[in-house]
mmCIF file of C-alpha atoms in Angstrom:
data_model
loop_
_atom_site.group_PDB
_atom_site.id
_atom_site.type_symbol
_atom_site.label_atom_id
_atom_site.label_comp_id
_atom_site.label_asym_id
_atom_site.label_seq_id
_atom_site.Cartn_x
_atom_site.Cartn_y
_atom_site.Cartn_z
ATOM 1 C CA MET Z 1 76.479 114.982 34.720
ATOM 2 C CA GLN Z 2 76.486 118.450 34.062
ATOM 3 C CA ARG Z 3 74.109 120.484 36.279
ATOM 4 C CA PHE Z 4 70.821 121.454 35.026
ATOM 5 C CA ASP Z 5 70.954 125.186 35.646
ATOM 6 C CA LEU Z 6 74.286 125.820 34.222
ATOM 7 C CA SER Z 7 74.552 126.764 30.293
ATOM 8 C CA PRO Z 8 76.891 124.314 28.460
ATOM 9 C CA TYR Z 9 79.846 126.620 27.965
ATOM 10 C CA ALA Z 10 80.034 127.092 31.847
ATOM 11 C CA CYS Z 11 82.510 125.920 34.206
ATOM 12 C CA ASP Z 12 80.991 122.108 35.803
ATOM 13 C CA PRO Z 13 82.898 121.012 38.826
ATOM 14 C CA ALA Z 14 82.063 117.658 37.584
ATOM 15 C CA PHE Z 15 84.122 118.172 34.606
ATOM 16 C CA SER Z 16 86.867 119.953 36.028
ATOM 17 C CA ARG Z 17 90.486 119.352 34.790
ATOM 18 C CA GLY Z 18 91.309 118.802 38.600
ATOM 19 C CA ARG Z 19 93.828 119.779 40.803
ATOM 20 C CA ARG Z 20 97.801 119.444 40.890
ATOM 21 C CA PHE Z 21 97.658 116.441 43.233
ATOM 22 C CA SER Z 22 94.758 113.956 43.696
ATOM 23 C CA GLU Z 23 92.373 113.852 46.600
ATOM 24 C CA SER Z 24 88.989 112.331 47.372
ATOM 25 C CA PRO Z 25 86.082 114.610 46.567
ATOM 26 C CA ALA Z 26 84.412 116.192 49.861
ATOM 27 C CA PRO Z 27 80.950 114.806 50.280
ATOM 28 C CA THR Z 28 79.172 117.576 50.494
ATOM 29 C CA ARG Z 29 80.682 120.532 48.745
ATOM 30 C CA ASN Z 30 81.903 120.645 44.964
ATOM 31 C CA ASP Z 31 85.138 121.260 44.114
ATOM 32 C CA TYR Z 32 84.738 125.112 43.253
ATOM 33 C CA GLN Z 33 82.919 125.328 46.579
ATOM 34 C CA ARG Z 34 85.748 123.548 48.342
ATOM 35 C CA ASP Z 35 88.550 126.087 46.472
ATOM 36 C CA ARG Z 36 86.489 129.029 47.752
ATOM 37 C CA ASP Z 37 86.348 127.671 51.571
ATOM 38 C CA ARG Z 38 90.234 127.110 51.155
ATOM 39 C CA ILE Z 39 91.034 130.358 49.873
ATOM 40 C CA VAL Z 40 88.624 131.883 52.894
ATOM 41 C CA HIS Z 41 90.672 130.089 55.553
ATOM 42 C CA SER Z 42 94.052 131.093 54.243
ATOM 43 C CA THR Z 43 96.435 132.865 55.835
ATOM 44 C CA ALA Z 44 96.841 135.379 52.876
ATOM 45 C CA PHE Z 45 93.180 135.840 52.810
ATOM 46 C CA ARG Z 46 93.238 137.244 56.342
ATOM 47 C CA ARG Z 47 95.929 139.268 55.699
ATOM 48 C CA LEU Z 48 94.356 141.564 52.736
ATOM 49 C CA VAL Z 49 92.265 143.134 55.932
ATOM 50 C CA TYR Z 50 95.664 145.030 56.386
ATOM 51 C CA LYS Z 51 96.292 145.309 52.872
ATOM 52 C CA THR Z 52 95.972 149.228 50.838
ATOM 53 C CA GLN Z 53 93.362 149.665 48.054
ATOM 54 C CA VAL Z 54 94.403 153.208 47.732
ATOM 55 C CA PHE Z 55 94.322 154.579 50.991
ATOM 56 C CA LEU Z 56 96.592 153.237 53.523
ATOM 57 C CA ASN Z 57 95.219 150.939 56.426
ATOM 58 C CA HIS Z 58 96.076 153.981 59.241
ATOM 59 C CA GLU Z 59 94.608 156.447 57.217
ATOM 60 C CA GLY Z 60 90.987 155.811 57.967
ATOM 61 C CA ASP Z 61 89.089 152.422 59.197
ATOM 62 C CA LEU Z 62 86.098 153.035 56.284
ATOM 63 C CA PHE Z 63 88.341 153.258 53.527
ATOM 64 C CA ARG Z 64 88.320 150.074 51.346
ATOM 65 C CA THR Z 65 91.165 147.297 51.882
ATOM 66 C CA ARG Z 66 91.919 144.261 49.387
ATOM 67 C CA MET Z 67 89.518 142.362 51.269
ATOM 68 C CA THR Z 68 86.655 144.646 51.012
ATOM 69 C CA HIS Z 69 87.295 145.006 47.381
ATOM 70 C CA SER Z 70 87.724 141.059 46.909
ATOM 71 C CA LEU Z 71 84.271 140.601 48.657
ATOM 72 C CA GLU Z 72 82.547 143.268 46.484
ATOM 73 C CA VAL Z 73 84.138 141.669 43.292
ATOM 74 C CA ALA Z 74 82.820 138.338 44.330
ATOM 75 C CA GLN Z 75 78.842 139.711 45.331
ATOM 76 C CA LEU Z 76 79.044 141.683 41.762
ATOM 77 C CA GLY Z 77 80.621 138.737 39.978
ATOM 78 C CA ARG Z 78 78.292 136.309 41.551
ATOM 79 C CA SER Z 79 75.220 138.659 40.540
ATOM 80 C CA ILE Z 80 76.629 138.553 37.051
ATOM 81 C CA ALA Z 81 77.246 134.971 36.774
ATOM 82 C CA ARG Z 82 73.735 134.344 37.719
ATOM 83 C CA SER Z 83 72.118 135.970 34.952
ATOM 84 C CA LEU Z 84 74.539 134.437 32.487
ATOM 85 C CA ARG Z 85 74.169 130.713 33.933
ATOM 86 C CA ILE Z 86 78.009 130.266 34.165
ATOM 87 C CA ASN Z 87 79.441 129.052 37.499
ATOM 88 C CA GLU Z 88 78.622 131.073 40.167
ATOM 89 C CA ASP Z 89 81.047 129.502 42.857
ATOM 90 C CA LEU Z 90 84.001 129.145 40.447
ATOM 91 C CA VAL Z 91 83.178 132.765 40.192
ATOM 92 C CA GLU Z 92 83.250 133.611 44.037
ATOM 93 C CA ALA Z 93 86.404 131.598 44.364
ATOM 94 C CA ILE Z 94 88.447 133.261 41.780
ATOM 95 C CA SER Z 95 87.287 136.935 42.934
ATOM 96 C CA LEU Z 96 88.309 136.127 46.586
ATOM 97 C CA ALA Z 97 91.803 134.925 45.567
ATOM 98 C CA HIS Z 98 92.645 137.573 42.563
ATOM 99 C CA ASP Z 99 94.660 139.857 45.209
ATOM 100 C CA LEU Z 100 96.315 137.138 47.454
ATOM 101 C CA GLY Z 101 99.552 138.471 46.193
ATOM 102 C CA HIS Z 102 99.433 141.782 46.306
ATOM 103 C CA THR Z 103 102.137 144.016 47.962
ATOM 104 C CA PRO Z 104 101.792 146.072 51.189
ATOM 105 C CA PHE Z 105 100.906 150.286 49.926
ATOM 106 C CA GLY Z 106 99.153 148.409 46.652
ATOM 107 C CA HIS Z 107 100.444 149.319 43.539
ATOM 108 C CA ALA Z 108 102.951 151.740 44.755
ATOM 109 C CA GLY Z 109 104.412 148.375 46.739
ATOM 110 C CA GLN Z 110 104.175 146.155 43.571
ATOM 111 C CA ASP Z 111 105.861 148.968 41.479
ATOM 112 C CA ALA Z 112 108.788 149.269 44.050
ATOM 113 C CA LEU Z 113 109.259 145.311 44.628
ATOM 114 C CA HIS Z 114 109.033 144.870 40.407
ATOM 115 C CA SER Z 115 111.843 147.695 40.560
ATOM 116 C CA CYS Z 116 114.035 146.068 42.928
ATOM 117 C CA MET Z 117 113.332 142.451 41.488
ATOM 118 C CA GLY Z 118 114.645 144.032 37.604
ATOM 119 C CA GLY Z 119 117.509 141.500 37.900
ATOM 120 C CA HIS Z 120 115.385 138.460 39.157
ATOM 121 C CA GLY Z 121 112.621 138.000 36.824
ATOM 122 C CA GLY Z 122 110.749 141.099 38.245
ATOM 123 C CA PHE Z 123 107.472 140.926 40.250
ATOM 124 C CA GLU Z 124 103.634 140.716 38.729
ATOM 125 C CA HIS Z 125 100.920 140.216 41.633
ATOM 126 C CA ASN Z 126 99.051 138.283 39.440
ATOM 127 C CA LEU Z 127 101.884 135.587 39.069
ATOM 128 C CA GLN Z 128 102.454 136.320 42.766
ATOM 129 C CA SER Z 129 98.758 135.452 43.569
ATOM 130 C CA LEU Z 130 99.439 131.885 41.849
ATOM 131 C CA ARG Z 131 102.655 131.500 43.832
ATOM 132 C CA VAL Z 132 100.954 131.785 46.958
ATOM 133 C CA VAL Z 133 97.911 129.222 45.978
ATOM 134 C CA ASP Z 134 100.401 127.190 44.528
ATOM 135 C CA GLN Z 135 103.027 127.233 46.854
ATOM 136 C CA LEU Z 136 103.283 129.744 49.645
ATOM 137 C CA GLU Z 137 100.094 128.746 52.323
ATOM 138 C CA GLU Z 138 101.524 126.173 54.515
ATOM 139 C CA ARG Z 139 98.329 124.554 55.729
ATOM 140 C CA TYR Z 140 98.242 121.039 54.584
ATOM 141 C CA PRO Z 141 100.917 117.669 55.209
ATOM 142 C CA GLN Z 142 100.691 116.598 51.920
ATOM 143 C CA PHE Z 143 101.583 119.614 49.482
ATOM 144 C CA ASP Z 144 102.310 123.113 49.504
ATOM 145 C CA GLY Z 145 100.059 125.947 48.689
ATOM 146 C CA LEU Z 146 96.033 125.176 48.467
ATOM 147 C CA ASN Z 147 95.780 122.727 45.477
ATOM 148 C CA LEU Z 148 93.109 124.708 44.196
ATOM 149 C CA THR Z 149 91.647 123.275 40.426
ATOM 150 C CA PHE Z 150 92.642 124.456 37.241
ATOM 151 C CA GLU Z 151 89.833 126.493 36.383
ATOM 152 C CA THR Z 152 90.295 128.422 39.665
ATOM 153 C CA ARG Z 153 94.044 128.736 38.881
ATOM 154 C CA GLU Z 154 93.377 129.775 35.684
ATOM 155 C CA GLY Z 155 91.039 133.041 36.592
ATOM 156 C CA VAL Z 156 93.647 133.927 39.229
ATOM 157 C CA LEU Z 157 96.299 134.097 36.196
ATOM 158 C CA LYS Z 158 94.806 137.188 34.580
ATOM 159 C CA HIS Z 159 98.045 138.137 33.022
ATOM 160 C CA CYS Z 160 101.432 136.556 32.553
ATOM 161 C CA SER Z 161 104.299 137.317 30.370
ATOM 162 C CA ARG Z 162 105.575 135.109 27.744
ATOM 163 C CA LEU Z 163 108.532 134.681 29.454
ATOM 164 C CA HIS Z 164 106.808 133.678 32.650
ATOM 165 C CA ALA Z 165 104.124 131.391 30.589
ATOM 166 C CA GLN Z 166 106.941 129.207 29.331
ATOM 167 C CA GLN Z 167 108.500 129.280 32.459
ATOM 168 C CA LEU Z 168 105.022 127.740 33.963
ATOM 169 C CA GLU Z 169 104.356 125.764 30.936
ATOM 170 C CA ASP Z 170 107.751 123.766 31.514
ATOM 171 C CA GLN Z 171 107.107 123.234 35.263
ATOM 172 C CA GLU Z 172 103.082 122.089 34.693
ATOM 173 C CA PRO Z 173 102.807 121.006 31.046
ATOM 174 C CA GLY Z 174 99.070 121.910 29.601
ATOM 175 C CA GLY Z 175 99.090 123.770 33.105
ATOM 176 C CA VAL Z 176 97.543 127.240 33.741
ATOM 177 C CA GLY Z 177 100.635 129.048 31.686
ATOM 178 C CA GLY Z 178 99.729 127.541 28.414
ATOM 179 C CA ARG Z 179 97.074 129.559 27.034
ATOM 180 C CA PHE Z 180 99.165 132.448 27.250
ATOM 181 C CA LEU Z 181 101.151 130.816 24.382
ATOM 182 C CA ARG Z 182 98.564 129.341 22.803
ATOM 183 C CA ARG Z 183 96.576 133.076 22.542
ATOM 184 C CA GLU Z 184 93.533 131.129 24.355
ATOM 185 C CA GLN Z 185 90.883 132.655 26.040
ATOM 186 C CA PRO Z 186 90.074 131.672 29.580
ATOM 187 C CA SER Z 187 86.837 130.437 31.436
ATOM 188 C CA LEU Z 188 84.144 132.879 30.981
ATOM 189 C CA GLU Z 189 84.009 132.731 34.902
ATOM 190 C CA ALA Z 190 87.587 133.873 34.678
ATOM 191 C CA GLN Z 191 86.887 136.755 32.193
ATOM 192 C CA LEU Z 192 84.150 137.917 34.010
ATOM 193 C CA CYS Z 193 85.998 138.393 37.412
ATOM 194 C CA ASN Z 194 88.667 140.574 35.372
ATOM 195 C CA LEU Z 195 85.413 142.971 34.483
ATOM 196 C CA ALA Z 196 83.609 142.491 38.143
ATOM 197 C CA ASP Z 197 87.299 143.866 39.278
ATOM 198 C CA GLU Z 198 87.637 146.878 37.450
ATOM 199 C CA ILE Z 199 83.423 147.530 37.858
ATOM 200 C CA ALA Z 200 84.231 147.222 41.731
ATOM 201 C CA TYR Z 201 87.264 149.537 41.946
ATOM 202 C CA ASN Z 202 85.858 152.654 39.544
ATOM 203 C CA ALA Z 203 82.766 152.598 41.794
ATOM 204 C CA HIS Z 204 84.282 152.632 45.358
ATOM 205 C CA ASP Z 205 87.315 154.607 44.908
ATOM 206 C CA ILE Z 206 84.756 157.393 43.607
ATOM 207 C CA ASP Z 207 83.202 156.485 47.163
ATOM 208 C CA ASP Z 208 86.895 156.669 48.892
ATOM 209 C CA GLY Z 209 88.054 159.554 46.872
ATOM 210 C CA VAL Z 210 84.876 161.504 47.865
ATOM 211 C CA ARG Z 211 84.923 160.162 51.469
ATOM 212 C CA SER Z 212 88.629 161.548 52.026
ATOM 213 C CA GLY Z 213 87.893 164.886 50.877
ATOM 214 C CA LEU Z 214 90.189 164.446 47.616
ATOM 215 C CA ILE Z 215 87.648 164.791 45.294
ATOM 216 C CA THR Z 216 84.340 166.026 45.128
ATOM 217 C CA LEU Z 217 80.598 165.722 43.596
ATOM 218 C CA ALA Z 218 81.204 169.256 41.851
ATOM 219 C CA GLN Z 219 84.252 167.738 39.918
ATOM 220 C CA LEU Z 220 82.317 164.263 39.257
ATOM 221 C CA GLN Z 221 80.253 166.279 37.094
ATOM 222 C CA ASP Z 222 82.577 165.804 34.379
ATOM 223 C CA VAL Z 223 82.537 162.069 34.344
ATOM 224 C CA PRO Z 224 79.237 161.126 32.588
ATOM 225 C CA LEU Z 225 79.309 157.404 33.748
ATOM 226 C CA PHE Z 226 78.383 159.045 37.365
ATOM 227 C CA ASP Z 227 76.995 162.349 36.537
ATOM 228 C CA ARG Z 228 74.085 160.927 34.393
ATOM 229 C CA TYR Z 229 73.140 158.618 37.341
ATOM 230 C CA ARG Z 230 73.847 161.774 40.097
ATOM 231 C CA ALA Z 231 71.310 163.786 38.095
ATOM 232 C CA ASP Z 232 68.842 160.704 37.644
ATOM 233 C CA ALA Z 233 68.887 160.272 41.934
ATOM 234 C CA GLU Z 234 68.797 164.081 42.406
ATOM 235 C CA ALA Z 235 65.748 164.403 39.799
ATOM 236 C CA GLU Z 236 64.035 161.465 41.233
ATOM 237 C CA TYR Z 237 64.324 162.753 45.389
ATOM 238 C CA PRO Z 238 65.255 166.501 45.179
ATOM 239 C CA GLU Z 239 65.626 166.572 48.843
ATOM 240 C CA LEU Z 240 69.380 165.040 48.003
ATOM 241 C CA GLY Z 241 70.271 168.050 46.496
ATOM 242 C CA GLN Z 242 70.949 169.565 50.116
ATOM 243 C CA PRO Z 243 74.624 169.276 51.174
ATOM 244 C CA SER Z 244 73.495 167.499 54.426
ATOM 245 C CA LEU Z 245 72.360 164.770 52.209
ATOM 246 C CA HIS Z 246 75.174 164.738 49.681
ATOM 247 C CA ARG Z 247 76.687 161.364 51.413
ATOM 248 C CA ARG Z 248 72.839 159.454 50.394
ATOM 249 C CA LEU Z 249 73.402 161.244 46.764
ATOM 250 C CA LEU Z 250 76.842 159.730 46.323
ATOM 251 C CA TYR Z 251 75.491 156.253 47.314
ATOM 252 C CA GLU Z 252 72.319 156.540 45.528
ATOM 253 C CA ALA Z 253 74.336 157.269 42.365
ATOM 254 C CA ILE Z 254 76.860 154.797 42.906
ATOM 255 C CA ARG Z 255 74.414 152.159 43.296
ATOM 256 C CA ARG Z 256 72.167 153.415 39.834
ATOM 257 C CA MET Z 257 76.024 153.546 38.155
ATOM 258 C CA LEU Z 258 77.096 149.738 39.071
ATOM 259 C CA SER Z 259 73.080 148.596 37.965
ATOM 260 C CA ALA Z 260 73.781 150.088 34.764
ATOM 261 C CA GLN Z 261 77.080 148.522 34.304
ATOM 262 C CA VAL Z 262 75.783 145.320 35.494
ATOM 263 C CA TYR Z 263 72.750 145.027 33.267
ATOM 264 C CA ASP Z 264 75.178 146.315 30.554
ATOM 265 C CA VAL Z 265 77.694 143.377 31.026
ATOM 266 C CA ILE Z 266 74.898 141.149 30.739
ATOM 267 C CA ASP Z 267 73.094 142.357 27.363
ATOM 268 C CA ALA Z 268 76.370 142.594 25.655
ATOM 269 C CA THR Z 269 77.962 139.217 26.599
ATOM 270 C CA GLN Z 270 74.640 137.680 25.929
ATOM 271 C CA LYS Z 271 74.951 138.820 22.329
ATOM 272 C CA ALA Z 272 78.497 138.277 21.931
ATOM 273 C CA LEU Z 273 77.638 134.193 22.986
ATOM 274 C CA ALA Z 274 74.832 134.365 20.928
ATOM 275 C CA ASP Z 275 77.472 135.612 18.062
ATOM 276 C CA CYS Z 276 80.183 132.870 18.897
ATOM 277 C CA LYS Z 277 77.982 129.934 19.945
ATOM 278 C CA PRO Z 278 80.224 128.377 21.713
ATOM 279 C CA ALA Z 279 79.313 124.353 22.425
ATOM 280 C CA HIS Z 280 80.939 124.142 25.826
ATOM 281 C CA VAL Z 281 83.897 125.510 27.846
ATOM 282 C CA ASP Z 282 86.743 124.595 25.677
ATOM 283 C CA ALA Z 283 85.246 126.202 22.827
ATOM 284 C CA VAL Z 284 85.139 129.780 24.802
ATOM 285 C CA ARG Z 285 89.060 128.955 25.514
ATOM 286 C CA ARG Z 286 89.777 127.729 21.585
ATOM 287 C CA GLU Z 287 87.473 129.252 19.411
ATOM 288 C CA CYS Z 288 85.926 132.633 20.479
ATOM 289 C CA PRO Z 289 87.468 136.218 21.299
ATOM 290 C CA PRO Z 290 86.896 137.603 24.646
ATOM 291 C CA LEU Z 291 83.123 137.126 25.646
ATOM 292 C CA VAL Z 292 82.443 139.056 28.935
ATOM 293 C CA MET Z 293 82.363 142.566 28.297
ATOM 294 C CA PHE Z 294 80.591 145.701 27.908
ATOM 295 C CA SER Z 295 78.918 147.560 24.970
ATOM 296 C CA ASP Z 296 81.125 150.267 22.935
ATOM 297 C CA ALA Z 297 78.733 152.969 24.975
ATOM 298 C CA MET Z 298 79.456 151.758 28.075
ATOM 299 C CA ARG Z 299 83.539 150.793 27.691
ATOM 300 C CA GLU Z 300 84.298 154.002 26.598
ATOM 301 C CA ARG Z 301 82.397 155.717 29.494
ATOM 302 C CA SER Z 302 83.789 153.419 32.082
ATOM 303 C CA GLN Z 303 87.262 154.590 30.295
ATOM 304 C CA THR Z 304 86.912 158.318 30.839
ATOM 305 C CA LEU Z 305 86.003 157.559 34.899
ATOM 306 C CA LYS Z 306 89.449 155.746 35.106
ATOM 307 C CA ARG Z 307 91.249 158.319 33.531
ATOM 308 C CA PHE Z 308 89.461 161.004 35.930
ATOM 309 C CA LEU Z 309 90.447 158.837 38.881
ATOM 310 C CA PHE Z 310 93.689 158.565 37.877
ATOM 311 C CA GLN Z 311 94.591 162.341 37.275
ATOM 312 C CA ASN Z 312 92.453 163.356 40.582
ATOM 313 C CA LEU Z 313 92.998 160.641 42.938
ATOM 314 C CA TYR Z 314 95.525 158.138 42.397
ATOM 315 C CA ARG Z 315 98.000 161.379 41.480
ATOM 316 C CA HIS Z 316 96.426 163.571 44.061
ATOM 317 C CA PRO Z 317 99.346 164.979 45.522
ATOM 318 C CA GLN Z 318 98.652 163.830 48.697
ATOM 319 C CA VAL Z 319 98.558 160.388 47.831
ATOM 320 C CA MET Z 320 101.205 160.576 46.172
ATOM 321 C CA GLU Z 321 103.292 162.086 49.269
ATOM 322 C CA THR Z 322 102.295 158.660 50.812
ATOM 323 C CA THR Z 323 103.307 156.722 47.638
ATOM 324 C CA GLY Z 324 106.649 157.799 47.981
ATOM 325 C CA HIS Z 325 106.801 156.782 51.393
ATOM 326 C CA ALA Z 326 105.396 153.758 50.578
ATOM 327 C CA GLN Z 327 107.876 153.050 47.951
ATOM 328 C CA GLU Z 328 110.853 153.836 50.190
ATOM 329 C CA ILE Z 329 109.613 151.385 52.712
ATOM 330 C CA VAL Z 330 109.495 148.537 50.318
ATOM 331 C CA ARG Z 331 113.102 149.398 48.711
ATOM 332 C CA ASP Z 332 114.487 149.920 52.116
ATOM 333 C CA LEU Z 333 113.587 146.480 53.266
ATOM 334 C CA PHE Z 334 114.668 144.150 49.818
ATOM 335 C CA ALA Z 335 117.913 145.774 50.774
ATOM 336 C CA ALA Z 336 117.927 145.103 54.351
ATOM 337 C CA TYR Z 337 116.514 141.612 53.751
ATOM 338 C CA THR Z 338 119.200 140.820 50.741
ATOM 339 C CA THR Z 339 122.091 141.896 53.029
ATOM 340 C CA ALA Z 340 120.725 140.376 56.291
ATOM 341 C CA PRO Z 341 118.507 137.200 55.464
ATOM 342 C CA HIS Z 342 118.408 136.077 59.154
ATOM 343 C CA GLU Z 343 116.242 139.419 59.792
ATOM 344 C CA MET Z 344 113.456 137.626 57.721
ATOM 345 C CA LYS Z 345 111.153 134.637 59.207
ATOM 346 C CA ALA Z 346 112.702 131.430 59.317
ATOM 347 C CA ALA Z 347 111.559 129.831 56.483
ATOM 348 C CA PHE Z 348 112.250 132.808 54.462
ATOM 349 C CA ALA Z 349 115.422 133.100 55.458
ATOM 350 C CA GLU Z 350 116.229 129.306 55.116
ATOM 351 C CA GLN Z 351 115.157 129.622 51.139
ATOM 352 C CA ALA Z 352 117.338 132.774 51.243
ATOM 353 C CA SER Z 353 120.454 131.138 52.256
ATOM 354 C CA MET Z 354 120.653 128.433 49.039
ATOM 355 C CA ASP Z 355 122.480 131.332 47.434
ATOM 356 C CA ASP Z 356 122.916 135.043 47.206
ATOM 357 C CA GLY Z 357 121.135 135.376 43.676
ATOM 358 C CA PRO Z 358 117.927 134.749 42.492
ATOM 359 C CA LEU Z 359 116.699 132.197 45.104
ATOM 360 C CA ARG Z 360 117.686 134.869 47.555
ATOM 361 C CA ALA Z 361 115.957 137.849 45.931
ATOM 362 C CA ARG Z 362 112.773 135.499 45.400
ATOM 363 C CA ALA Z 363 112.810 134.810 49.054
ATOM 364 C CA VAL Z 364 112.780 138.384 50.247
ATOM 365 C CA ALA Z 365 110.169 139.161 47.638
ATOM 366 C CA ASP Z 366 107.903 136.640 49.048
ATOM 367 C CA PHE Z 367 108.404 137.720 52.386
ATOM 368 C CA ILE Z 368 107.856 141.553 51.918
ATOM 369 C CA ALA Z 369 104.775 141.154 49.414
ATOM 370 C CA GLY Z 370 103.107 139.013 52.113
ATOM 371 C CA MET Z 371 103.261 141.936 54.653
ATOM 372 C CA THR Z 372 100.391 143.765 55.687
ATOM 373 C CA ASP Z 373 100.839 147.726 55.893
ATOM 374 C CA ARG Z 374 101.466 148.040 59.205
ATOM 375 C CA PHE Z 375 103.589 144.899 59.620
ATOM 376 C CA ALA Z 376 106.206 146.697 56.659
ATOM 377 C CA ALA Z 377 106.080 149.909 58.438
ATOM 378 C CA ARG Z 378 107.014 148.630 61.974
ATOM 379 C CA GLU Z 379 109.744 146.235 60.006
ATOM 380 C CA HIS Z 380 111.336 149.486 58.275
ATOM 381 C CA GLU Z 381 111.135 151.184 61.245
ATOM 382 C CA ARG Z 382 112.663 148.280 63.525
ATOM 383 C CA LEU Z 383 115.443 147.753 60.988
ATOM 384 C CA THR Z 384 116.276 151.226 59.865
ATOM 385 C CA GLY Z 385 115.024 153.604 63.076
ATOM 386 C CA ARG Z 386 112.992 155.661 61.035
ATOM 387 C CA ARG Z 387 109.184 156.149 60.881
ATOM 388 C CA LEU Z 388 108.119 156.966 57.329
ATOM 389 C CA LEU Z 389 104.417 156.522 57.837
ATOM 390 C CA SER Z 390 102.691 157.471 61.506
#
């Protein structure tokens, strides 16, 4: 029976499409709560605390990491899900798992590993996150991975090329790769996690960027989405204009900006749902366009903020210098392990010994992708004798 507080187009755990390996239900938790708990207790999740968001782990104790980012995505996602009457537990599970496949050193590490894997299918962190929860976690005697529900796995795989989707469909007919071949949408819960991810990183990258000194409140006057709420906060609390209180001004402006985006998503999504009128979750997937969205005006303001952060933070000379060192570490590690697989941990070395082509390359990529920033830096120094990151 469907829970009374869920909308008819929400994912109900009572009607889940199930797990790849059958298990008895838990006596005190529904399937999506069980997924969330498995993710939180996984090794890959614990590693996220030492993986880069924008600033490397050694650059400061208070900058966001992949773990704190994932927690913020989950918080935003649950808040919105509650208003839309879709499944909060599923949103939380997807949010906490969506970055499990990220490399050390953030997107710099991903780009370097993708280049190294160019002749072997490439590397993409969404696909790697699915690989982590399906294969690489080793916690249970009955199966590899975490054996999560279809709905959580569907949300983890946000993007997928047609080639990789076909490979997934061949391995698991009717599984999570099929929607990319049929050009269908994922559940509303998965759509929401994708947008909550964007809202979270835009907001906390402003915070971290100002904290680092790489961007300033004066520069942010050119960003309407932020500056409107900075001006509102300062008008209500004039004392926040004092330099000694600028940190509180920043926090208040970000808080108001986040609230405005959350309310905008709720309103815009409710309008889209009213127009499409999905009767159930499969109608969301098969009969409707994307439904979880910003209004047009908020989407434009969000894009302007993203362009600002790209130009002024992500491409700041100080960040780019660190990015260059990080990519060199990943490339050197890939070359070293490919030549000498025995330098990896035993399980990866064993897989790499099966051949000197795609299997070896994938084993090396799996090993590197699972590293934290500081472990990758230490391994690089061990193997090359050079210290690129202090």
